[in-house]
Amino acid sequence: MSRGATRPHRVKRGWLRWTWRTLTSMRTAVILLLLLALAAIPGSLFPQRNVATDPAAVQQFFARNPGLAPWLDRLGLFDVYAAPWFAAIYVLLLVSMTGCVLPRSLRLWRAVRSAPPAAPRNLARMEEHHSWPAGREPAAVLADAARHLRRRRFRVVVTDTEVRAERGYLREVGNLAFHLSLLVLLVGVAVGKLVGFEGRVAVAEGGTFANDRSQYDVFTPSAWTDVDDLVPLTFRLDSFDVEYQTRGTNPGQPRTFDAQLSYRRGDDPTQRRATVRPNEPLDVDETKFFLTGNGYAPLVTVRDGRGEVVFTGPVLFLPLDGNNTSEGVVKAPDAQPAQLAFEGLFLPTADVGPQGPYSMFPDALDPQLFLTAWTGDLGMGDGVPQSVFALDRDGLTQVRAGDEPFSRALSVGETMTLPDGQGSLTFDGVSRFANFQIAYDPGKEIALVAAVLVLVGLTLSLLVRRRRLWVRVTPTPAGGLVEVAGHSLTRRPPAVAEITALVAAVRDTDGPRPPTQEERAR
C-alpha cells in the first residue's frame, strides 16, 4: 500500500484521538457538569409530570397558558429529567468523567504507594533549610533522623548519605476517594433512573392495594424496569389519623398524619402492621411507600329508579384548599333506567357565606355534601379513561326541579331523592383516604454512600498537608556537613515546627544548635 493511501487512516485516527482526549479532559467534564446543572433549572421553574405532591400542576399550567404550554411541551420542559437532551448531557458527562477519573485515580493510587523521592541537589533552595558541621559519623546522624521521623509517622527511606521522609499521603487517599466517589455517584443515579420506577395510588380507609401495575393510579417505569417482577405485597389502610392545631397562631395547621397499615409479603401468611408518616415510609425490599397527601372520602349509597342499590362505599374527593374544601363526583353506571351521576363539594366543617358554601376548618366537625345530579350516558363503556374526580357532561342532562337545577345540601344520614322517582343518594358517613407515592430506586443507597465519600474525600484533600523532609550528610574535608530542609506539596507553607523538632533531635547529639535562616539574615 502506498504512503498516500495510509494518510487518510492516520488523519482519521488523529481526529478520533483528539476527540477522545477533549471529551475526557477535566475542563470538558466541568463544562458538562455546569451544563447539566443549567439543564436542570427548567425542572424547578416549570411543573413536572408524575410529581406526587401536585399531580395536576401540568394540566393547570396548560389551562392558564394555552399558547405557551404546547411549545414548552415539545421541548420536553414538563418532563425535564426524562427528556432526550437531558439524557444526552448526562451520558456525555458519565463518559467524560469515566475517561477523566479512572486514569487520574490510577496516578493517585501510584502516588499513595510511592516512596519519598531523593533530595534535590541544592537543598539550600528548599524551605526552612538548616545546615551545620557534622560532629559524628554520618550513619549515626542519619539513624537518629530516621528514628525521629518514624516516631512521627513519616514514611522513611534511608540511604548511605540521606534520609527521605514524607507524610500526608492521606491527602492523596482523599483525592482518590473524591474522584472515584464522584463517578460512583453518577453511576448510582443512572442505575436508579434506568431500573427503578415511581407510581401513585390513593387508598380509602378500609381499602386494599396489591403491588401490581394494574392497581396504580399512575405508574411510571424506567427503561429497564421489569414490571412483571414487582415486590409481591398487599396492604390494607386500616385507618388514617390526622390531628389539627386548634389553638395558637395557626389554627387548622396539621400536626400529625398517621396511616395505619396491615400488610403481607408475597405468599407469607403472616400479617404485619406498620405506621406510615411523612418522611417515614414503609420499606419492603427497597420498594418504599411514602405518604404524600390525604383527603376525605364520603360514604354514600346510590339507588336507581327501581330502588336497587347500584353503588355503596367511599368516594374520593379532591382537596382544593387548606380547609379541605373538596370536590368530587359520584358515578353510578349500573343505574336503571338511566345512569346517574352526582357532582359537587364536600365541606368537613360547613358554612355558607356571601360567596357560597365553604369549609371553616379542615377537620370533620360539621361535614356536609353539596351536590347536583345528572342523568344520561356516562360514557364509561367506550373504553376511554376518565378521571374519578371529574365528570364528562357530554351526553348528560342535569336533573331539574321545575326551572331550577336540582341540588341539595346533605348532612350525615340524610338522603337526596331525585324528582320523578329517578333515584336517590344517601350520605352515610365520612372516611378518609391517603395518597401514597411508591418508588423503587436501587441506586439511591449507592448515590448516598458515594455522596458521603465525596464530602469525606474533599475534606481530607483540603485539610491534610502533604510534605517532605530530607536530612543529608555530605562529606567535606572538615568531616561532613549536615543539611535539613522541607518542602510542602500544597499551597500552604511547610510545618516549621516539624522541621525545628527534626533539627533539634539531630543536633542534640551532634553539636551546637545551627542558626535559622532568619538568624542568618540578621
Short mmCIF file of C-alpha atoms in Angstrom, two decimals:
data_model
loop_
_atom_site.label_atom_id
_atom_site.label_comp_id
_atom_site.label_asym_id
_atom_site.label_seq_id
_atom_site.Cartn_x
_atom_site.Cartn_y
_atom_site.Cartn_z
CA MET A 1 0.00 0.00 0.00
CA SER A 2 1.34 3.42 -0.90
CA ARG A 3 2.20 6.09 1.63
CA GLY A 4 -0.59 8.33 0.32
CA ALA A 5 -3.19 5.60 0.89
CA THR A 6 -2.38 5.33 4.60
CA ARG A 7 -2.58 9.08 5.21
CA PRO A 8 -6.43 9.24 5.50
CA HIS A 9 -6.33 6.48 8.10
CA ARG A 10 -3.71 8.39 10.11
CA VAL A 11 -5.77 11.57 9.88
CA LYS A 12 -8.89 9.68 10.99
CA ARG A 13 -7.08 8.14 13.96
CA GLY A 14 -5.70 11.55 14.83
CA TRP A 15 -9.16 13.10 14.91
CA LEU A 16 -10.51 10.25 16.98
CA ARG A 17 -7.64 10.59 19.45
CA TRP A 18 -8.18 14.36 19.68
CA THR A 19 -11.94 13.90 20.19
CA TRP A 20 -11.42 11.35 22.98
CA ARG A 21 -8.80 13.47 24.74
CA THR A 22 -11.03 16.54 24.53
CA LEU A 23 -14.09 14.66 25.81
CA THR A 24 -12.20 13.09 28.73
CA SER A 25 -10.39 16.24 29.82
CA MET A 26 -11.14 17.79 33.20
CA ARG A 27 -12.21 21.02 31.52
CA THR A 28 -14.83 19.22 29.43
CA ALA A 29 -16.11 17.35 32.50
CA VAL A 30 -16.52 20.63 34.40
CA ILE A 31 -18.31 22.23 31.42
CA LEU A 32 -20.68 19.26 31.12
CA LEU A 33 -21.34 19.32 34.87
CA LEU A 34 -22.22 23.03 34.63
CA LEU A 35 -24.36 22.33 31.57
CA LEU A 36 -26.23 19.59 33.45
CA ALA A 37 -26.92 22.00 36.30
CA LEU A 38 -28.25 24.59 33.85
CA ALA A 39 -30.38 21.96 32.10
CA ALA A 40 -31.99 21.05 35.43
CA ILE A 41 -33.19 24.62 36.06
CA PRO A 42 -36.38 24.25 33.94
CA GLY A 43 -37.33 21.33 36.17
CA SER A 44 -37.61 23.82 39.03
CA LEU A 45 -39.23 26.63 37.04
CA PHE A 46 -41.96 24.63 35.28
CA PRO A 47 -44.34 22.00 36.73
CA GLN A 48 -43.28 18.42 36.05
CA ARG A 49 -45.31 15.37 35.17
CA ASN A 50 -45.52 12.44 37.57
CA VAL A 51 -44.88 14.56 40.67
CA ALA A 52 -46.78 13.11 43.58
CA THR A 53 -47.10 16.35 45.53
CA ASP A 54 -49.05 18.11 42.75
CA PRO A 55 -50.17 15.69 40.04
CA ALA A 56 -52.48 18.23 38.35
CA ALA A 57 -49.88 21.01 38.08
CA VAL A 58 -49.12 20.44 34.38
CA GLN A 59 -52.80 20.41 33.40
CA GLN A 60 -53.36 23.62 35.34
CA PHE A 61 -50.39 25.24 33.58
CA PHE A 62 -51.90 24.25 30.22
CA ALA A 63 -55.21 25.80 31.24
CA ARG A 64 -53.56 29.07 32.30
CA ASN A 65 -51.14 29.27 29.33
CA PRO A 66 -52.81 27.64 26.32
CA GLY A 67 -50.48 29.34 23.85
CA LEU A 68 -47.13 28.78 25.60
CA ALA A 69 -47.66 25.35 27.13
CA PRO A 70 -47.68 23.29 23.86
CA TRP A 71 -44.32 24.77 22.81
CA LEU A 72 -42.77 24.06 26.20
CA ASP A 73 -44.15 20.52 25.98
CA ARG A 74 -42.49 20.00 22.59
CA LEU A 75 -39.16 20.91 24.18
CA GLY A 76 -39.73 18.41 26.99
CA LEU A 77 -39.76 21.09 29.70
CA PHE A 78 -42.62 19.38 31.59
CA ASP A 79 -40.58 16.18 31.88
CA VAL A 80 -37.05 17.55 32.03
CA TYR A 81 -35.30 14.61 33.68
CA ALA A 82 -36.67 12.14 31.13
CA ALA A 83 -36.04 14.38 28.10
CA PRO A 84 -33.62 13.07 25.43
CA TRP A 85 -31.47 16.21 25.57
CA PHE A 86 -31.06 15.88 29.35
CA ALA A 87 -30.16 12.20 28.98
CA ALA A 88 -27.61 13.08 26.27
CA ILE A 89 -25.86 15.57 28.56
CA TYR A 90 -25.86 13.04 31.39
CA VAL A 91 -24.39 10.26 29.22
CA LEU A 92 -21.68 12.57 27.88
CA LEU A 93 -20.85 13.62 31.45
CA LEU A 94 -20.67 9.98 32.55
CA VAL A 95 -18.33 9.09 29.66
CA SER A 96 -16.22 12.19 30.25
CA MET A 97 -15.94 11.53 33.99
CA THR A 98 -15.06 7.88 33.39
CA GLY A 99 -12.30 8.73 30.92
CA CYS A 100 -11.04 11.53 33.17
CA VAL A 101 -11.32 9.96 36.61
CA LEU A 102 -10.01 6.46 36.03
CA PRO A 103 -6.56 7.45 34.68
CA ARG A 104 -6.29 10.15 37.33
CA SER A 105 -7.25 7.66 40.04
CA LEU A 106 -4.54 5.31 38.81
CA ARG A 107 -1.98 8.11 39.13
CA LEU A 108 -3.24 8.96 42.61
CA TRP A 109 -3.02 5.30 43.65
CA ARG A 110 0.56 5.18 42.46
CA ALA A 111 1.29 8.37 44.38
CA VAL A 112 -0.18 6.86 47.55
CA ARG A 113 2.12 3.84 47.28
CA SER A 114 5.23 5.69 46.10
CA ALA A 115 8.34 6.07 48.23
CA PRO A 116 9.68 9.51 49.16
CA PRO A 117 11.84 10.87 46.33
CA ALA A 118 15.53 11.70 46.54
CA ALA A 119 16.56 15.06 47.90
CA PRO A 120 17.13 17.88 45.42
CA ARG A 121 20.74 18.54 44.52
CA ASN A 122 20.66 22.01 46.09
CA LEU A 123 18.85 21.71 49.42
CA ALA A 124 19.65 25.31 50.27
CA ARG A 125 16.87 26.42 47.90
CA MET A 126 14.22 24.49 49.87
CA GLU A 127 12.03 25.95 52.61
CA GLU A 128 13.43 26.12 56.14
CA HIS A 129 16.91 24.99 55.17
CA HIS A 130 19.35 24.31 58.04
CA SER A 131 22.99 23.20 57.88
CA TRP A 132 25.88 22.73 60.31
CA PRO A 133 29.14 20.80 60.52
CA ALA A 134 28.70 17.15 61.43
CA GLY A 135 30.13 16.17 64.80
CA ARG A 136 29.55 12.44 64.43
CA GLU A 137 29.61 9.64 61.94
CA PRO A 138 27.14 10.15 59.07
CA ALA A 139 25.45 6.80 59.79
CA ALA A 140 24.63 7.84 63.37
CA VAL A 141 23.20 11.18 62.26
CA LEU A 142 21.00 9.52 59.66
CA ALA A 143 19.89 6.83 62.12
CA ASP A 144 18.78 9.45 64.66
CA ALA A 145 16.91 11.38 61.98
CA ALA A 146 15.17 8.25 60.68
CA ARG A 147 14.16 7.20 64.21
CA HIS A 148 12.70 10.64 64.94
CA LEU A 149 10.72 10.76 61.70
CA ARG A 150 9.32 7.24 62.06
CA ARG A 151 8.03 8.15 65.53
CA ARG A 152 6.10 10.94 63.88
CA ARG A 153 4.62 8.51 61.35
CA PHE A 154 6.56 9.68 58.32
CA ARG A 155 7.25 7.25 55.51
CA VAL A 156 11.05 6.96 55.61
CA VAL A 157 13.72 5.78 53.20
CA VAL A 158 17.36 5.70 54.36
CA THR A 159 20.36 5.66 52.00
CA ASP A 160 24.10 5.97 52.64
CA THR A 161 24.02 9.77 52.51
CA GLU A 162 20.47 10.93 53.23
CA VAL A 163 17.11 10.31 54.85
CA ARG A 164 14.00 10.87 52.73
CA ALA A 165 10.71 11.26 54.56
CA GLU A 166 7.19 12.07 53.50
CA ARG A 167 3.87 12.45 55.30
CA GLY A 168 0.32 13.40 54.32
CA TYR A 169 -0.46 10.54 51.94
CA LEU A 170 -3.97 10.68 53.36
CA ARG A 171 -4.46 13.73 51.17
CA GLU A 172 -3.98 11.60 48.08
CA VAL A 173 -6.31 8.98 49.55
CA GLY A 174 -8.89 11.77 49.90
CA ASN A 175 -8.32 12.84 46.30
CA LEU A 176 -8.69 9.24 45.17
CA ALA A 177 -11.90 8.78 47.18
CA PHE A 178 -13.28 12.08 45.86
CA HIS A 179 -12.73 11.23 42.20
CA LEU A 180 -13.93 7.62 42.39
CA SER A 181 -16.96 8.52 44.54
CA LEU A 182 -17.98 11.22 42.09
CA LEU A 183 -18.02 8.62 39.35
CA VAL A 184 -19.91 6.13 41.53
CA LEU A 185 -22.43 8.88 42.35
CA LEU A 186 -23.21 9.38 38.68
CA VAL A 187 -23.47 5.63 38.15
CA GLY A 188 -25.83 5.28 41.14
CA VAL A 189 -28.16 7.96 39.83
CA ALA A 190 -28.10 6.36 36.38
CA VAL A 191 -28.94 2.92 37.81
CA GLY A 192 -31.94 4.35 39.64
CA LYS A 193 -33.22 6.08 36.53
CA LEU A 194 -32.77 3.00 34.32
CA VAL A 195 -34.10 0.26 36.62
CA GLY A 196 -36.37 1.99 39.13
CA PHE A 197 -39.96 3.16 38.90
CA GLU A 198 -42.42 5.54 40.52
CA GLY A 199 -46.15 5.28 40.99
CA ARG A 200 -49.07 6.81 42.85
CA VAL A 201 -52.20 5.37 44.36
CA ALA A 202 -54.99 6.73 46.55
CA VAL A 203 -56.50 4.28 49.06
CA ALA A 204 -59.56 4.95 51.20
CA GLU A 205 -59.85 3.69 54.77
CA GLY A 206 -60.69 0.01 54.65
CA GLY A 207 -59.40 -0.24 51.07
CA THR A 208 -56.63 -2.53 49.87
CA PHE A 209 -53.79 -2.28 47.39
CA ALA A 210 -51.80 -5.01 45.63
CA ASN A 211 -48.41 -4.11 44.19
CA ASP A 212 -49.36 -4.82 40.60
CA ARG A 213 -49.13 -2.37 37.72
CA SER A 214 -52.88 -2.51 37.12
CA GLN A 215 -53.53 -1.30 40.68
CA TYR A 216 -51.69 2.01 40.28
CA ASP A 217 -53.42 5.29 39.52
CA VAL A 218 -50.20 6.45 37.84
CA PHE A 219 -47.25 4.18 37.05
CA THR A 220 -44.01 5.49 35.52
CA PRO A 221 -41.49 2.73 34.74
CA SER A 222 -37.91 3.30 33.66
CA ALA A 223 -36.33 1.94 30.53
CA TRP A 224 -35.27 -1.38 32.11
CA THR A 225 -38.00 -1.78 34.74
CA ASP A 226 -39.27 -5.36 34.98
CA VAL A 227 -42.97 -4.66 35.57
CA ASP A 228 -43.65 -8.40 36.00
CA ASP A 229 -41.22 -8.66 38.90
CA LEU A 230 -42.52 -6.05 41.33
CA VAL A 231 -42.20 -6.77 45.04
CA PRO A 232 -45.14 -9.07 45.92
CA LEU A 233 -47.03 -7.15 48.59
CA THR A 234 -50.59 -6.30 49.54
CA PHE A 235 -51.69 -3.83 52.20
CA ARG A 236 -54.88 -2.53 53.74
CA LEU A 237 -55.37 1.01 55.02
CA ASP A 238 -56.89 0.28 58.42
CA SER A 239 -57.23 3.92 59.45
CA PHE A 240 -55.88 7.34 58.71
CA ASP A 241 -55.49 9.64 61.71
CA VAL A 242 -54.95 13.40 61.49
CA GLU A 243 -54.56 15.84 64.34
CA TYR A 244 -55.04 19.55 63.70
CA GLN A 245 -53.91 22.52 65.75
CA THR A 246 -56.93 24.20 67.38
CA ARG A 247 -55.19 26.99 69.30
CA GLY A 248 -52.38 29.42 68.71
CA THR A 249 -51.41 31.44 65.68
CA ASN A 250 -52.07 28.72 63.08
CA PRO A 251 -55.37 27.01 63.85
CA GLY A 252 -56.12 24.27 61.38
CA GLN A 253 -52.45 23.50 60.79
CA PRO A 254 -51.99 19.71 60.65
CA ARG A 255 -49.80 18.40 63.45
CA THR A 256 -49.65 14.67 62.71
CA PHE A 257 -50.52 12.31 59.85
CA ASP A 258 -50.58 8.60 60.65
CA ALA A 259 -51.58 5.90 58.17
CA GLN A 260 -52.11 2.57 59.94
CA LEU A 261 -51.42 -0.32 57.54
CA SER A 262 -51.76 -4.10 57.64
CA TYR A 263 -49.62 -5.78 55.00
CA ARG A 264 -48.41 -9.17 53.81
CA ARG A 265 -45.41 -10.03 51.67
CA GLY A 266 -45.89 -12.49 48.85
CA ASP A 267 -47.11 -15.91 49.95
CA ASP A 268 -46.18 -15.26 53.58
CA PRO A 269 -49.42 -15.65 55.59
CA THR A 270 -48.03 -13.51 58.42
CA GLN A 271 -49.80 -10.18 58.60
CA ARG A 272 -47.65 -7.29 59.75
CA ARG A 273 -48.61 -3.81 60.86
CA ALA A 274 -46.90 -0.55 60.11
CA THR A 275 -47.46 3.15 60.69
CA VAL A 276 -46.56 5.35 57.74
CA ARG A 277 -45.91 9.04 58.29
CA PRO A 278 -44.44 11.82 56.13
CA ASN A 279 -40.72 11.05 55.70
CA GLU A 280 -41.23 7.67 57.43
CA PRO A 281 -42.15 5.31 54.56
CA LEU A 282 -42.87 1.62 54.61
CA ASP A 283 -39.78 -0.05 53.13
CA VAL A 284 -40.15 -3.55 51.69
CA ASP A 285 -37.14 -4.88 49.76
CA GLU A 286 -36.07 -1.36 48.70
CA THR A 287 -39.59 -0.51 47.47
CA LYS A 288 -40.72 2.46 49.55
CA PHE A 289 -44.31 3.54 50.21
CA PHE A 290 -44.35 7.27 51.03
CA LEU A 291 -47.34 9.10 52.48
CA THR A 292 -47.68 12.24 50.33
CA GLY A 293 -51.21 13.50 50.84
CA ASN A 294 -54.70 12.84 52.11
CA GLY A 295 -58.30 13.87 51.77
CA TYR A 296 -61.87 12.90 52.53
CA ALA A 297 -63.87 10.06 51.03
CA PRO A 298 -67.57 10.49 51.89
CA LEU A 299 -69.52 7.23 52.30
CA VAL A 300 -72.60 7.23 50.08
CA THR A 301 -75.28 4.84 48.87
CA VAL A 302 -76.93 5.36 45.47
CA ARG A 303 -80.25 3.78 44.48
CA ASP A 304 -81.62 3.92 40.97
CA GLY A 305 -85.17 4.41 39.72
CA ARG A 306 -86.03 0.79 40.60
CA GLY A 307 -84.93 1.30 44.21
CA GLU A 308 -81.94 -1.02 43.73
CA VAL A 309 -78.58 -0.20 45.35
CA VAL A 310 -76.24 0.42 42.42
CA PHE A 311 -73.32 1.90 44.38
CA THR A 312 -72.26 1.99 48.01
CA GLY A 313 -68.93 2.88 49.56
CA PRO A 314 -66.37 5.68 49.83
CA VAL A 315 -65.89 8.24 47.05
CA LEU A 316 -62.63 10.17 46.87
CA PHE A 317 -63.00 13.97 46.83
CA LEU A 318 -60.04 16.13 45.78
CA PRO A 319 -58.98 18.82 48.34
CA LEU A 320 -58.98 22.37 46.96
CA ASP A 321 -57.66 24.45 49.87
CA GLY A 322 -56.12 24.31 53.33
CA ASN A 323 -59.51 23.82 54.98
CA ASN A 324 -60.11 20.70 52.87
CA THR A 325 -62.92 22.11 50.76
CA SER A 326 -63.10 19.20 48.33
CA GLU A 327 -64.74 18.49 45.00
CA GLY A 328 -65.69 15.12 43.60
CA VAL A 329 -68.05 13.02 41.53
CA VAL A 330 -70.23 10.03 42.37
CA LYS A 331 -70.88 7.84 39.31
CA ALA A 332 -73.44 5.04 39.06
CA PRO A 333 -73.10 3.48 35.59
CA ASP A 334 -75.27 0.47 36.57
CA ALA A 335 -78.31 2.58 37.42
CA GLN A 336 -81.57 1.87 35.54
CA PRO A 337 -83.44 3.07 33.62
CA ALA A 338 -80.82 5.84 33.25
CA GLN A 339 -77.28 6.16 34.53
CA LEU A 340 -76.81 8.59 37.41
CA ALA A 341 -74.04 10.97 38.45
CA PHE A 342 -73.66 13.46 41.28
CA GLU A 343 -71.06 16.21 41.49
CA GLY A 344 -70.32 18.89 44.00
CA LEU A 345 -68.44 19.79 47.15
CA PHE A 346 -67.64 18.12 50.41
CA LEU A 347 -67.13 20.51 53.31
CA PRO A 348 -65.70 19.00 56.54
CA THR A 349 -66.83 21.99 58.61
CA ALA A 350 -69.52 23.57 56.51
CA ASP A 351 -70.73 27.15 56.44
CA VAL A 352 -72.42 29.33 53.84
CA GLY A 353 -71.21 32.85 53.15
CA PRO A 354 -71.90 35.55 50.55
CA GLN A 355 -69.73 33.67 48.03
CA GLY A 356 -71.46 30.37 48.67
CA PRO A 357 -70.69 27.30 50.80
CA TYR A 358 -67.18 26.85 52.18
CA SER A 359 -65.28 24.96 54.89
CA MET A 360 -64.24 26.81 58.05
CA PHE A 361 -61.87 24.15 59.41
CA PRO A 362 -60.08 21.13 57.90
CA ASP A 363 -61.34 18.60 60.47
CA ALA A 364 -64.74 16.92 60.05
CA LEU A 365 -66.63 18.87 62.72
CA ASP A 366 -69.81 19.50 60.68
CA PRO A 367 -69.45 17.56 57.42
CA GLN A 368 -71.86 18.27 54.59
CA LEU A 369 -72.23 17.34 50.92
CA PHE A 370 -73.44 19.94 48.39
CA LEU A 371 -74.49 18.01 45.26
CA THR A 372 -76.20 18.41 41.90
CA ALA A 373 -77.50 15.43 39.91
CA TRP A 374 -77.15 14.34 36.29
CA THR A 375 -78.68 11.54 34.21
CA GLY A 376 -77.80 10.07 30.84
CA ASP A 377 -74.85 8.24 29.33
CA LEU A 378 -71.67 8.49 31.44
CA GLY A 379 -69.57 7.27 28.51
CA MET A 380 -67.82 4.68 30.66
CA GLY A 381 -68.39 1.85 28.21
CA ASP A 382 -66.48 3.28 25.25
CA GLY A 383 -63.04 2.37 26.63
CA VAL A 384 -61.83 5.95 27.08
CA PRO A 385 -60.21 6.51 30.53
CA GLN A 386 -61.95 9.02 32.79
CA SER A 387 -60.84 10.91 35.87
CA VAL A 388 -62.51 9.84 39.10
CA PHE A 389 -62.54 13.50 40.16
CA ALA A 390 -64.21 14.94 37.02
CA LEU A 391 -67.47 14.44 35.15
CA ASP A 392 -67.71 14.40 31.36
CA ARG A 393 -71.06 16.11 30.79
CA ASP A 394 -71.35 15.20 27.10
CA GLY A 395 -74.43 13.01 26.83
CA LEU A 396 -75.73 14.00 30.27
CA THR A 397 -78.72 16.05 31.33
CA GLN A 398 -78.84 17.96 34.59
CA VAL A 399 -81.71 16.97 36.85
CA ARG A 400 -84.03 19.92 37.42
CA ALA A 401 -86.82 20.76 39.80
CA GLY A 402 -89.06 22.93 37.69
CA ASP A 403 -86.83 25.56 36.06
CA GLU A 404 -84.03 25.31 38.62
CA PRO A 405 -81.17 22.77 38.77
CA PHE A 406 -81.87 20.17 41.42
CA SER A 407 -79.27 20.40 44.25
CA ARG A 408 -79.19 19.57 47.92
CA ALA A 409 -77.00 20.06 50.98
CA LEU A 410 -76.73 16.81 52.94
CA SER A 411 -75.58 16.12 56.46
CA VAL A 412 -74.59 12.63 57.59
CA GLY A 413 -77.64 10.35 57.48
CA GLU A 414 -79.67 12.49 55.08
CA THR A 415 -80.92 11.40 51.66
CA MET A 416 -81.18 13.31 48.39
CA THR A 417 -84.23 11.98 46.49
CA LEU A 418 -84.42 12.86 42.80
CA PRO A 419 -87.71 14.06 41.30
CA ASP A 420 -89.88 11.73 39.23
CA GLY A 421 -88.50 8.66 41.00
CA GLN A 422 -85.17 8.74 39.15
CA GLY A 423 -83.18 7.59 42.18
CA SER A 424 -81.58 8.79 45.39
CA LEU A 425 -78.29 9.29 47.22
CA THR A 426 -77.75 8.82 50.96
CA PHE A 427 -74.85 10.41 52.82
CA ASP A 428 -73.85 7.54 55.15
CA GLY A 429 -70.74 8.92 56.80
CA VAL A 430 -67.20 10.21 56.40
CA SER A 431 -63.94 8.36 55.88
CA ARG A 432 -60.52 9.47 54.73
CA PHE A 433 -58.15 8.45 52.01
CA ALA A 434 -54.37 8.59 51.78
CA ASN A 435 -52.15 9.25 48.79
CA PHE A 436 -49.09 7.03 48.52
CA GLN A 437 -46.09 7.54 46.31
CA ILE A 438 -44.43 4.20 45.63
CA ALA A 439 -40.83 4.28 44.50
CA TYR A 440 -38.16 1.74 43.74
CA ASP A 441 -34.71 3.26 43.29
CA PRO A 442 -31.90 0.71 43.69
CA GLY A 443 -29.29 3.38 43.01
CA LYS A 444 -30.33 5.67 45.85
CA GLU A 445 -28.23 3.95 48.52
CA ILE A 446 -25.27 3.82 46.13
CA ALA A 447 -25.61 7.53 45.43
CA LEU A 448 -25.96 8.33 49.14
CA VAL A 449 -22.81 6.43 50.13
CA ALA A 450 -20.94 7.97 47.19
CA ALA A 451 -22.07 11.48 48.17
CA VAL A 452 -20.83 10.96 51.73
CA LEU A 453 -17.48 9.68 50.43
CA VAL A 454 -17.25 12.68 48.09
CA LEU A 455 -17.53 15.02 51.09
CA VAL A 456 -15.08 12.94 53.16
CA GLY A 457 -12.56 12.79 50.33
CA LEU A 458 -12.86 16.51 49.62
CA THR A 459 -12.41 17.31 53.30
CA LEU A 460 -9.29 15.16 53.55
CA SER A 461 -7.78 16.66 50.41
CA LEU A 462 -8.31 20.18 51.76
CA LEU A 463 -7.25 19.66 55.37
CA VAL A 464 -4.33 17.22 55.14
CA ARG A 465 -0.96 18.67 54.12
CA ARG A 466 1.41 16.50 52.18
CA ARG A 467 5.04 17.44 52.89
CA ARG A 468 8.55 16.09 52.50
CA LEU A 469 11.63 16.33 54.71
CA TRP A 470 15.22 15.50 53.90
CA VAL A 471 18.35 15.04 56.01
CA ARG A 472 21.63 14.84 54.09
CA VAL A 473 25.17 14.33 55.30
CA THR A 474 27.75 15.46 52.72
CA PRO A 475 31.42 14.51 53.23
CA THR A 476 33.76 17.53 53.49
CA PRO A 477 37.47 17.93 54.24
CA ALA A 478 36.47 19.08 57.73
CA GLY A 479 34.45 15.89 58.34
CA GLY A 480 30.97 16.44 56.94
CA LEU A 481 28.03 18.83 56.52
CA VAL A 482 24.52 18.08 57.84
CA GLU A 483 21.63 19.66 55.91
CA VAL A 484 17.93 19.61 56.79
CA ALA A 485 15.15 21.00 54.59
CA GLY A 486 11.47 20.55 53.86
CA HIS A 487 9.02 21.05 51.06
CA SER A 488 5.22 21.39 51.07
CA LEU A 489 3.27 19.79 48.23
CA THR A 490 0.28 22.03 48.91
CA ARG A 491 -0.13 25.79 48.72
CA ARG A 492 0.30 26.09 52.45
CA PRO A 493 3.83 26.62 53.81
CA PRO A 494 5.67 23.69 55.37
CA ALA A 495 5.21 22.90 59.03
CA VAL A 496 8.04 24.87 60.64
CA ALA A 497 7.54 23.07 63.94
CA GLU A 498 8.22 19.68 62.34
CA ILE A 499 11.49 20.89 60.79
CA THR A 500 12.55 22.59 64.03
CA ALA A 501 11.84 19.41 66.00
CA LEU A 502 13.83 17.35 63.49
CA VAL A 503 16.77 19.74 63.70
CA ALA A 504 16.64 19.61 67.49
CA ALA A 505 16.55 15.80 67.51
CA VAL A 506 19.63 15.57 65.32
CA ARG A 507 21.64 18.47 66.75
CA ASP A 508 21.17 17.44 70.41
CA THR A 509 23.70 14.74 69.80
CA ASP A 510 25.55 16.48 67.03
CA GLY A 511 26.97 19.73 68.32
CA PRO A 512 25.67 23.25 68.89
CA ARG A 513 22.31 24.47 67.54
CA PRO A 514 22.62 25.75 63.98
CA PRO A 515 21.24 29.23 63.21
CA THR A 516 17.94 29.52 61.39
CA GLN A 517 17.52 31.38 58.10
CA GLU A 518 16.11 34.39 59.97
CA GLU A 519 19.07 34.47 62.30
CA ARG A 520 21.50 34.20 59.39
CA ALA A 521 19.63 37.05 57.64
CA ARG A 522 20.11 39.32 60.66
#
